Structure formats: structure tokens, C-alpha cells
Short mmCIF file of C-alpha atoms and ligand atoms in Angstrom, two decimals:
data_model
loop_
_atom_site.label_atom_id
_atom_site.label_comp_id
_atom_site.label_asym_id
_atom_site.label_seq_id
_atom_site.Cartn_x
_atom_site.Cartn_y
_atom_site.Cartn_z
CA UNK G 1 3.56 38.58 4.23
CA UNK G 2 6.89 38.93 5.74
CA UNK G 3 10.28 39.62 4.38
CA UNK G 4 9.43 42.13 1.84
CA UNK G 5 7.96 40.36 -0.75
CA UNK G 6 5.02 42.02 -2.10
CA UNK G 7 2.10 39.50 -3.41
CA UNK G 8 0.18 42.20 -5.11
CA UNK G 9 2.26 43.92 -7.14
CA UNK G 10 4.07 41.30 -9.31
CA UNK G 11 5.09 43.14 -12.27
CA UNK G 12 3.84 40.85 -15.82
CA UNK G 13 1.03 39.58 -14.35
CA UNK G 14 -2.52 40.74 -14.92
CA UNK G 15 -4.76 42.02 -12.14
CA UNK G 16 -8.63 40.94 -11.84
CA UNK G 17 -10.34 41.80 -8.46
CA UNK G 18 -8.48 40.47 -5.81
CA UNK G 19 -6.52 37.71 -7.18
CA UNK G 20 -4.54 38.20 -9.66
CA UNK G 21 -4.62 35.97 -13.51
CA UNK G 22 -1.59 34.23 -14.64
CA UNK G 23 -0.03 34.35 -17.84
CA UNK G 24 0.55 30.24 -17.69
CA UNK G 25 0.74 27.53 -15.37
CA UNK G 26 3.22 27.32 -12.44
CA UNK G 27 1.67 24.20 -10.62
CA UNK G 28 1.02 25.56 -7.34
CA UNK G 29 -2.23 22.87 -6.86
CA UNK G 30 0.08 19.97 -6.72
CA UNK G 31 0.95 20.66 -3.48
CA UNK G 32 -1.70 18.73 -2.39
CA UNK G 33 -0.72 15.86 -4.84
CA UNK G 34 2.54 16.43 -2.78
CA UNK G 35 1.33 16.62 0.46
CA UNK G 36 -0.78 13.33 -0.40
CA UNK G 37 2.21 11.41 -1.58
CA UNK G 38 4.45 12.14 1.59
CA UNK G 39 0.98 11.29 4.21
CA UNK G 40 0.60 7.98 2.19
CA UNK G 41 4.09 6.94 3.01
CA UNK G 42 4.42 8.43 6.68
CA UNK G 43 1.11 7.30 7.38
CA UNK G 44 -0.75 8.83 10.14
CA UNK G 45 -1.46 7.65 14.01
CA UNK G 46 -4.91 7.98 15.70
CA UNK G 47 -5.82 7.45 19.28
CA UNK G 48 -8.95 6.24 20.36
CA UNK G 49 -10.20 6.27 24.17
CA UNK G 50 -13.44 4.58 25.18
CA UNK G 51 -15.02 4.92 28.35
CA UNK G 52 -18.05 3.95 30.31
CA UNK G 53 -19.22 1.50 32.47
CA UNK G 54 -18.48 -2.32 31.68
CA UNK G 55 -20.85 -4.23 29.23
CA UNK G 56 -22.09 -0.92 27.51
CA UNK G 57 -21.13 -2.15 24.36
CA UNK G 58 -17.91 0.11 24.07
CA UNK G 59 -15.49 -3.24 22.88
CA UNK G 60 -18.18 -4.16 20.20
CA UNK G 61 -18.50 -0.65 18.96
CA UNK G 62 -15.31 0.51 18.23
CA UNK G 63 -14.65 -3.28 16.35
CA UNK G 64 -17.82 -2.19 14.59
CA UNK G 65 -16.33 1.45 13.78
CA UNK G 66 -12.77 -0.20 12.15
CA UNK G 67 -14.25 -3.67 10.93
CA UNK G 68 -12.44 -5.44 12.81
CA UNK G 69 -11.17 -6.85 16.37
CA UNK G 70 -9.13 -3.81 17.05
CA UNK G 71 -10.61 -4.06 21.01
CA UNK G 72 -10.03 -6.94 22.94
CA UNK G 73 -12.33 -7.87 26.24
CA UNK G 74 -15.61 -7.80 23.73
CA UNK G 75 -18.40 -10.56 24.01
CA UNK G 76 -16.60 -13.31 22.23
CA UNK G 77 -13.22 -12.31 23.30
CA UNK G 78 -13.50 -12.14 27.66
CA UNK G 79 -16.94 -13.01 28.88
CA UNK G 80 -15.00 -14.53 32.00
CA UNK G 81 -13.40 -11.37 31.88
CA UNK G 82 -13.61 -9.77 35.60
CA UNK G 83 -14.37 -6.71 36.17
CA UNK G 84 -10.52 -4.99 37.59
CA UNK G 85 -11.07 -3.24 40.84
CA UNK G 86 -9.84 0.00 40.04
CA UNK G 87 -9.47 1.44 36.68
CA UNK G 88 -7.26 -0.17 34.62
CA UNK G 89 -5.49 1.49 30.97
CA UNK G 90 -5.29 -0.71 28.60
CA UNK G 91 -3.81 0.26 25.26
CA UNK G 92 -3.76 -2.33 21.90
CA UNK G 93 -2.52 -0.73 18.32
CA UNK G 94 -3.56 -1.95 14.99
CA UNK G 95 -2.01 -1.26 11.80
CA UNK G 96 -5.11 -0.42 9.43
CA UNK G 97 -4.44 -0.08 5.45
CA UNK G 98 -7.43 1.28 3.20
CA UNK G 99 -6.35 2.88 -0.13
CA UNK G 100 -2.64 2.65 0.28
CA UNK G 101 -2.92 5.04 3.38
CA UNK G 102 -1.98 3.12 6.78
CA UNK G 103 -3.04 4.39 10.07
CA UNK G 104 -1.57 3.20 13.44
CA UNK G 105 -4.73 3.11 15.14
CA UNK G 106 -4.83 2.96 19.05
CA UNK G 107 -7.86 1.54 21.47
CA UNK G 108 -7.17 3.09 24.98
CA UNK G 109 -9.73 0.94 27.07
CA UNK G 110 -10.77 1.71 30.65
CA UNK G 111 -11.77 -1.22 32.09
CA UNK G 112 -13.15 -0.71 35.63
CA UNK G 113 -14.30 2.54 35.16
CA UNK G 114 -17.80 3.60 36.79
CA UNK G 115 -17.83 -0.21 37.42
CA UNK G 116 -17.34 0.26 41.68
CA UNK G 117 -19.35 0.82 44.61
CA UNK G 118 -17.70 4.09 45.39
CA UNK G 119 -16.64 5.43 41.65
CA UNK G 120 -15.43 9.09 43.62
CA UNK G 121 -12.40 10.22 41.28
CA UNK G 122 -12.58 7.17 39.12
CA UNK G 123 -11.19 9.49 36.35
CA UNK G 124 -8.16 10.18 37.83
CA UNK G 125 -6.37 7.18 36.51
CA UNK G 126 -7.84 8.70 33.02
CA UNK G 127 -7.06 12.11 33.38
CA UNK G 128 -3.38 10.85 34.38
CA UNK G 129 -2.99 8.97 31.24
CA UNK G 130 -3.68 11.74 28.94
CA UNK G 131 -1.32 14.19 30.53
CA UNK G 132 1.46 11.49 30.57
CA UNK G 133 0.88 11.13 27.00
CA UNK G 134 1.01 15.24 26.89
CA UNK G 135 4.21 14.75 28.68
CA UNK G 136 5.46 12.51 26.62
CA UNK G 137 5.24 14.54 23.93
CA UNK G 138 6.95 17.45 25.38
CA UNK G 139 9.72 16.20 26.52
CA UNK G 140 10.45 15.23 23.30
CA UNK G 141 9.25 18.35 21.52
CA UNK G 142 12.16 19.78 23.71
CA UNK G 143 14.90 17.76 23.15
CA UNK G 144 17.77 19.13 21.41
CA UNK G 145 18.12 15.84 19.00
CA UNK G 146 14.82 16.06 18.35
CA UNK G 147 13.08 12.78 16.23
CA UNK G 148 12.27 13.81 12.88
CA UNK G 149 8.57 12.54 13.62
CA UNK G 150 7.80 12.17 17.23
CA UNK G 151 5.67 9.61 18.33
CA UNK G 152 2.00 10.28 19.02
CA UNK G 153 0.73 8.79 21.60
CA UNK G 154 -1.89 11.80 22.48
CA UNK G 155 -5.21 10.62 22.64
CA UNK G 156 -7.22 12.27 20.16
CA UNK G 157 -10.31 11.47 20.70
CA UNK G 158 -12.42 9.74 23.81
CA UNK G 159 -15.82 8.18 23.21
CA UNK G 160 -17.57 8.43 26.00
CA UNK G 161 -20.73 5.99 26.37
CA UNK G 162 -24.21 7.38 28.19
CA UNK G 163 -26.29 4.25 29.45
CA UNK G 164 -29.45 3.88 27.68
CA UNK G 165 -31.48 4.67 30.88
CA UNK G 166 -34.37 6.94 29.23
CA UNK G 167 -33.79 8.62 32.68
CA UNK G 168 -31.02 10.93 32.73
CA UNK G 169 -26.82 11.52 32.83
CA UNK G 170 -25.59 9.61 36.09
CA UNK G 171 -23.73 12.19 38.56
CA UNK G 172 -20.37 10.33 37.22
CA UNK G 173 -21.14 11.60 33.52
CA UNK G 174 -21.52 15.08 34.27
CA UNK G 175 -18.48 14.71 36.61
CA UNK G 176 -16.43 12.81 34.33
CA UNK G 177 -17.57 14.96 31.15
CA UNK G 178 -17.03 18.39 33.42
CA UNK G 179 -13.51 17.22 34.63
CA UNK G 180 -11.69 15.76 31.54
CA UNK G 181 -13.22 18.31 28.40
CA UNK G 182 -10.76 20.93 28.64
CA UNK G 183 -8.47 17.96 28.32
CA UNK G 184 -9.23 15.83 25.63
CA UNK G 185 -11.54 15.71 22.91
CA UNK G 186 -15.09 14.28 24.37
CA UNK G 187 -17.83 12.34 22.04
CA UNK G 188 -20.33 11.33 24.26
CA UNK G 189 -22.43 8.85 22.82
CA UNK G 190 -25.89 6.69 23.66
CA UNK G 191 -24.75 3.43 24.14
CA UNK G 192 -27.26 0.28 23.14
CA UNK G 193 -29.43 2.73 21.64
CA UNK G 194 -31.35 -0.42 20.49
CA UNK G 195 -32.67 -1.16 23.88
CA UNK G 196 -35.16 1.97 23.62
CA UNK G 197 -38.32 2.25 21.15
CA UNK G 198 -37.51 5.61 18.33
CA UNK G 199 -39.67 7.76 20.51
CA UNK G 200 -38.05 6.72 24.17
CA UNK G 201 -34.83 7.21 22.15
CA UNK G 202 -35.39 10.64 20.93
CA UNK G 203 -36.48 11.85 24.43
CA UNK G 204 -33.45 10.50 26.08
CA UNK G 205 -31.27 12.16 23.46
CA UNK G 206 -33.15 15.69 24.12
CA UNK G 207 -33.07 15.12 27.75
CA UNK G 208 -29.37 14.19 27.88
CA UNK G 209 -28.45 17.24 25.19
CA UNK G 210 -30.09 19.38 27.67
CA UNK G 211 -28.19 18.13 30.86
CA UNK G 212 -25.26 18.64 29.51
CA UNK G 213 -26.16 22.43 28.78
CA UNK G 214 -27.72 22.77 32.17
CA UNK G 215 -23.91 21.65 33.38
CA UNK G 216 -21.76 23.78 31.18
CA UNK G 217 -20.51 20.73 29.57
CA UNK G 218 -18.14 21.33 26.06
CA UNK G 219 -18.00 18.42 24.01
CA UNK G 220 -16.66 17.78 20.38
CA UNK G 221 -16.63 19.66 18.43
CA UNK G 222 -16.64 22.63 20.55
CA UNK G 223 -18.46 25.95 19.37
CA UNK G 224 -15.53 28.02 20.31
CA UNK G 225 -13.07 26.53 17.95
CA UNK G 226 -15.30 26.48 14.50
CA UNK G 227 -12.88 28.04 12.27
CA UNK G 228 -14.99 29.63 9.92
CA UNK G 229 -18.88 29.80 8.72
CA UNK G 230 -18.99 26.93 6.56
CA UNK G 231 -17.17 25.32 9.57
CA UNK G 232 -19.84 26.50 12.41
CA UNK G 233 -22.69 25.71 9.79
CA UNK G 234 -21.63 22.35 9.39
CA UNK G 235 -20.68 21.69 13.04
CA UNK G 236 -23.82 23.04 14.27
CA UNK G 237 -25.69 20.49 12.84
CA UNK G 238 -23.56 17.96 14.46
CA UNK G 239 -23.91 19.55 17.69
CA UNK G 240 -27.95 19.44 16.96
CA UNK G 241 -28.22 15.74 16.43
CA UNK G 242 -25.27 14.86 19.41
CA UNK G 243 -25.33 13.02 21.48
CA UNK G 244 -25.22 9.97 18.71
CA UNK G 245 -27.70 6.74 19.68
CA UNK G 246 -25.52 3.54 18.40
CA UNK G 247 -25.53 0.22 17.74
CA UNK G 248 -22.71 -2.19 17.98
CA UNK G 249 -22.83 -5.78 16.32
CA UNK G 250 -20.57 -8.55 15.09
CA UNK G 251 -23.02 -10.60 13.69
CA UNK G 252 -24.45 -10.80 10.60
CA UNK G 253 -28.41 -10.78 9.17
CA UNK G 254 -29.41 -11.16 5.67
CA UNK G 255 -31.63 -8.09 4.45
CA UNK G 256 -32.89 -7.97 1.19
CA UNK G 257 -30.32 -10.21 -0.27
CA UNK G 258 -27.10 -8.35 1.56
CA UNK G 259 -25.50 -9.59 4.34
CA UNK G 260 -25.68 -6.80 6.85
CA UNK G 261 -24.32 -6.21 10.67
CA UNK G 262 -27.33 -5.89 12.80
CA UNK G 263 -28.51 -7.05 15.99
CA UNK G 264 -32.04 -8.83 16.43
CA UNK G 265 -34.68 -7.45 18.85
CA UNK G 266 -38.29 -7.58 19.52
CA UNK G 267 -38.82 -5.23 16.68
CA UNK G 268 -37.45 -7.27 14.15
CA UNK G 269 -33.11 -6.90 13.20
CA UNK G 270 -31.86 -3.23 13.72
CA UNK G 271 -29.11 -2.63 11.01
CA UNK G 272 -26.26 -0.96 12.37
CA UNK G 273 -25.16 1.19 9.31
CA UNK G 274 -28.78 1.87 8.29
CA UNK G 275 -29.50 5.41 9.31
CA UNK G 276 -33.14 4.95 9.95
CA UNK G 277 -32.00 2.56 12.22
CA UNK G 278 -29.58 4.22 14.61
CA UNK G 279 -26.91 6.86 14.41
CA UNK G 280 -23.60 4.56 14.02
CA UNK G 281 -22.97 5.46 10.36
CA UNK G 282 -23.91 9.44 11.42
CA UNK G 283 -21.15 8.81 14.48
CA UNK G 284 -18.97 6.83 11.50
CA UNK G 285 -19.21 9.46 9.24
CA UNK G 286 -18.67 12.30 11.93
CA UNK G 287 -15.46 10.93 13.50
CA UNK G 288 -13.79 9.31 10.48
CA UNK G 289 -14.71 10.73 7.19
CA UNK G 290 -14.78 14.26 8.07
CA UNK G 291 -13.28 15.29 11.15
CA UNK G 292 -10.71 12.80 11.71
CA UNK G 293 -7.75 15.33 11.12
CA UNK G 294 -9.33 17.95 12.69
CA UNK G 295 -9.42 15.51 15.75
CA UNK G 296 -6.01 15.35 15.87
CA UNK G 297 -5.17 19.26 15.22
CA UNK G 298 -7.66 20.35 18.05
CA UNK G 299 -5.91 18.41 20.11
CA UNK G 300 -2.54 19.52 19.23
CA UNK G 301 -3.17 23.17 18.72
CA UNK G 302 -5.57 23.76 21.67
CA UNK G 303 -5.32 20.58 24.49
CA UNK G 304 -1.35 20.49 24.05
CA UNK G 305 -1.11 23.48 23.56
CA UNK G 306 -2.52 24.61 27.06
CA UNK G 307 -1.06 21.86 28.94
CA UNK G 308 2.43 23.07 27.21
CA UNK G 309 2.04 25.89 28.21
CA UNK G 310 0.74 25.71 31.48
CA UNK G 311 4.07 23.24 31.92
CA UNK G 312 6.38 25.48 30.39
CA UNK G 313 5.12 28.22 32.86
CA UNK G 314 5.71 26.23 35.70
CA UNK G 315 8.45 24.62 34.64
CA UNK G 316 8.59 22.17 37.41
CA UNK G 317 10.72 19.26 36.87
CA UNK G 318 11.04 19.94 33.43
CA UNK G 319 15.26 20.29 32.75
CA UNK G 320 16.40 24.19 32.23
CA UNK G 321 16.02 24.15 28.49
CA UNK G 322 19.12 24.63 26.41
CA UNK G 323 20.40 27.74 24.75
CA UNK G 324 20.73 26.41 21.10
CA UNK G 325 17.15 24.83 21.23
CA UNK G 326 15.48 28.14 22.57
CA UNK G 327 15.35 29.77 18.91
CA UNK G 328 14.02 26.39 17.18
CA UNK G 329 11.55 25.68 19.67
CA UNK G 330 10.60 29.43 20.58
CA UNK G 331 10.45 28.70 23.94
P1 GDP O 1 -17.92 -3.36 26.99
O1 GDP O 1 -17.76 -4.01 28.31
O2 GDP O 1 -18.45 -1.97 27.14
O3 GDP O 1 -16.69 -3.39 26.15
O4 GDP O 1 -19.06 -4.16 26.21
P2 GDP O 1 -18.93 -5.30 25.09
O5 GDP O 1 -18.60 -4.72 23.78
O6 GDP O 1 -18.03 -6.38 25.60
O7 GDP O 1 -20.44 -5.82 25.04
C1 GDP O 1 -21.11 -6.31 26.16
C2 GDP O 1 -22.35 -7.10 25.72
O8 GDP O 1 -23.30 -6.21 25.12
C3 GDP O 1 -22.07 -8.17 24.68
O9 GDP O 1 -22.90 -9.27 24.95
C4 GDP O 1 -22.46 -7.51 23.37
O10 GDP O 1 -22.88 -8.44 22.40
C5 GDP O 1 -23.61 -6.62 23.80
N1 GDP O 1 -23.71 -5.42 22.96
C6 GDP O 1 -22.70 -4.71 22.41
N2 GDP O 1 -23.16 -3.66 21.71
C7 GDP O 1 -24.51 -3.71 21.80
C8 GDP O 1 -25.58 -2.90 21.27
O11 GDP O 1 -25.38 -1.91 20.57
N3 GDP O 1 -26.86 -3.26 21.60
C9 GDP O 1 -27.13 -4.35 22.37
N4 GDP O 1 -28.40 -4.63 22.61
N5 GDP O 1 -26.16 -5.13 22.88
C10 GDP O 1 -24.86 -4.82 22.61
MG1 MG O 2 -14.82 -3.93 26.60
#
């Protein structure tokens, strides 16, 4: 600790092993009860991307993931939709309460994307988008009247959807995948997964896991940044069951007296949050129940943070930062 304060050593209280026993209670745990309080009234912003090729699915998934029509352009919204003819960023936000807690939720869709003829550098537009966000954010991180909360508009997280080919990851995948995960946080996921029989499914997912070894590709969450043990542990067997087969639906069955979302197939109806099903509540679960902050602190601490400082380097267009912000911002 800095300053001079000793922890160890402070005289009246009793010494056990490495921690030491207090003579009564100070109330150092509500912390969290005050940390909880002040999230439930800021509330908290999260930033979705989804991309793949048109009519994988990607609209009726992530309306599936939040319960409701937080992505325009699905089935019942644009079926005369066209398809753009380059890619196209479209961002919608939704205001989603649960518990008291409200999260500013954004869908960044990519329309267009893997969608041409010739889709050479079709993640350029992409790639652009999250370092203007990155940008964004920086300029201002670095302004001397800086907001007391700055806006986030850094995308946290992108889903990226594999076609259910039971072949292998088109060339666009691995380049897309390759080019944009040092950048952003990467999901991929099997789009459709109900198209395939269990067995077709669990060869594509080995096949695909494999590919993206073969091509050096890092996805989320990435081994290198598992803080601890119980952290690599628990990660691992994310990593071991990635990339997640899903199921998308809208509509509605009736299953042993509960209504259900589902979608009906040869097969009979495939339940969408029944895990012997598919993997949507395992990819629920994953990106919103557990790992939804870390999300957002891998990609402050470790995307921002390089493209910071990789900016701050340069300093290219970037105004000569002031001498009374220098010591706040430690730049
Ligand atoms: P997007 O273009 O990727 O946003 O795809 P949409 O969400 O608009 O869906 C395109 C079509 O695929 C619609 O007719 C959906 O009903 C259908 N669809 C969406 N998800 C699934 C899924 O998991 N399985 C199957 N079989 N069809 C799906
Ligand atoms: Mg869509």
C-alpha cells in the first residue's frame, strides 16, 4: 500500500494467519450494497454488434436474446427489405428495465455484409465504426471539462454468425475473425443450428473450433486475459463448448402445458431455451448472466486501451494536450 499506512500492524486488533480478526464491526461489506445502489441509478450501457451474412437469423436472435424487438429488419419487420450494396451501420438503442436496473442496450447491425459478389474488405466499414467509437471516447477522455460519465458508445461485444454449412468457415470468416479480434470482443456463433441433425451439428462445431485454431484466431473470452484459476477453469469450459449452435424464434409452441419459443422442423418443435435442444440459453447465460461486465472491462482495459495508446503515441490529429489535464489524465 502506498502512503505509509501499514495494513498489518494495526495496533488493538488481533492477528490470525494472514488476515487479521476484528474486535467489532466496521461495515466494510456494504460497499457492495453501495456500489449496487449508485449502478441501479446510473444504470449501465451495453453494445451489441451482429454480423454475418443476410437472412442468418442474426435480427431474430438477438430479439430472442432481450425478449423483445430490440433489432429491426427481422422476418416480420423488412422481408421487402433489400439487401444495401455495400455495408451499411445501423445502430437502434433500447432502454431495458429488469429488477430496477436499466440498461441502454445498443444493436449495431451490418446489413450488407458478406452479402456481395466481391465481399474483399467488406469489414472495413466495420472495423471503421469501432475505432470511431474508440475515438469518440478519447477525445472526450481528454477533454479538460471532462463529462462526469462519458458516453459509451464502444461496442462491447460482436456476435459473429458461422452459416450452418456442415462444411467449413468461408475464407470471409477467417478473414473477418483474423482482422477485427484484436479489436473488439468476437463471439462467433452457429447460426440456424436447427437446420443440421445433433450429430451433423456436433461435427460442424468440432470442425469449425478447429479452423479457427488452424488460423490463429482469438475469440471471447480470450485465454490470455483469464484473470485468475477459477477464472481460466471456468472460461475453459466455455472455450470447449464455443462456438455456440443457436436457435432464434418469435413464435410460440405449447410443450407440456407451457408456452415456449421454438421453431418447428421435420424433427418435431426445437425449443430455443431448452438446452438439449440447442445452445441459445448456454450463449444466454454466457454473454448476459456471467460475463456481461467483464465484456465491457475487456474492452475498456485491453481494446481501448491499445488503440489509446497506439493514438496517444502517434498523436496525429489529436490537439497538443493541455498542461492542467496532463496530471489527471496521466498522459
Ligand atoms: P438476418 O437477416 O440475419 O437478420 O435474419 P432474420 O433474423 O431476419 O431471419 C431471416 C429468416 O430466417 C426469417 O425467416 C427467420 O424466421 C428465419 N430464422 C431466424 N432464426 C432462425 C433459426 O434459428 N432457425 C431457422 N431455421 N430459421 C431462422
Ligand atoms: Mg437482420
Amino acid at each position: 500500500l502506498s502512503g505509509g499506512v501499514g495494513v498489518d500492524r494495526v495496533p488493538g486488533l488481533g492477528h490470525s494467519g494472514g488476515g487479521s480478526t476484528l474486535l467489532g464491526y466496521i461495515g466494510i461489506d456494504t460497499i457492495i450494497e453501495q456500489m449496487r445502489k449508485k449502478t441501479m441509478k446510473a444504470g449501465f450501457d451495453f453494445n451489441i454488434m451482429i454480423v454475418g451474412h443476410s437472412g442468418l437469423g442474426k435480427s431474430t436472435l438477438v430479439n430472442t436474446l432481450f425478449k423483445s424487438q430490440v433489432s429491426r429488419w427481422s422476418s416480420g419487420w423488412g422481408s421487402e427489405h433489400k439487401i444495401p450494396k455495400t455495408v451499411e451501420i445501423k445502430a437502434v438503442s433500447h432502454v431495458i428495465e429488469e429488477g430496477g436496473v436499466k440498461m441502454k442496450l445498443t444493436v449495431i447491425d451490418t446489413p450488407g455484409f458478406g452479402d456481395q459478389i466481391n465481399n474483399e474488405n467488406c469489414w472495413d466499414p466495420i472495423s471503421k465504426y469501432i475505432n470511431e467509437q474508440y475515438e469518440k471516447f478519447l477525445k472526450e477522455e481528454v477533454n479538460i471539462a471532462r463529462k462526469k460519465r462519458i458516453p459509451d458508445t464502444r461496442v462491447h461485444c460482436c456476435l459473429y454468425f458461422i452459416s450452418p454449412t456442415g462444411h467449413s468457415l468461408r475464407q470471409l470468416d477467417i478473414e473477418f475473425m483474423k482482422h477485427l479480434s484484436r479489436v473488439v470482443n468476437i463471439i462467433p456463433v452457429i447460426a440456424k443450428s436447427d437446420t443440421m441433425t445433433p450429430d451433423e451439428k456436433n461435427e460442424f462445431k468440432h470442425r469449425v473450433r478447429k479452423e479457427l485454431e488452424t488460423h490463429g484466431i482469438e475469440y471471447y473470452p480470450q485465454n490470455e486475459f483469464d484473470d485468475d484459476m477459477e477464472d481460466k477453469n471456468e472460461n475453459d469450459k466455455i472455450r470447449e463448448a464455443m462456438p455456440f449452435a443457436v436457435v432464434g424464434s418469435d413464435k410460440e409452441f405449447q410443450v407440456n402445458g407451457k408456452r415456449v419459443l421454438g421453431r418447428k422442423t421435420a424433427w418435431g418443435v426445437v425449443e430455443v431455451e431448452n438446452p438439449n435442444h440447442c445452445e441459445f440459453a448456454l450463449l444466454r447465460d454466457f454473454l448476459i448472466r456471467s460475463h456481461l461486465q467483464d465484456l465491457k472491462e475487456v474492452t475498456h482495459n485491453i481494446h481501448y486501451e491499445t488503440y489509446r495508446a497506439r493514438r496517444l503515441n502517434d498523436n496525429g490529429g489529436l490537439h497538443p494536450i493541455s498542461a492542467n489535464n496532463t496530471q489527471e489524465s496521466n498522459l
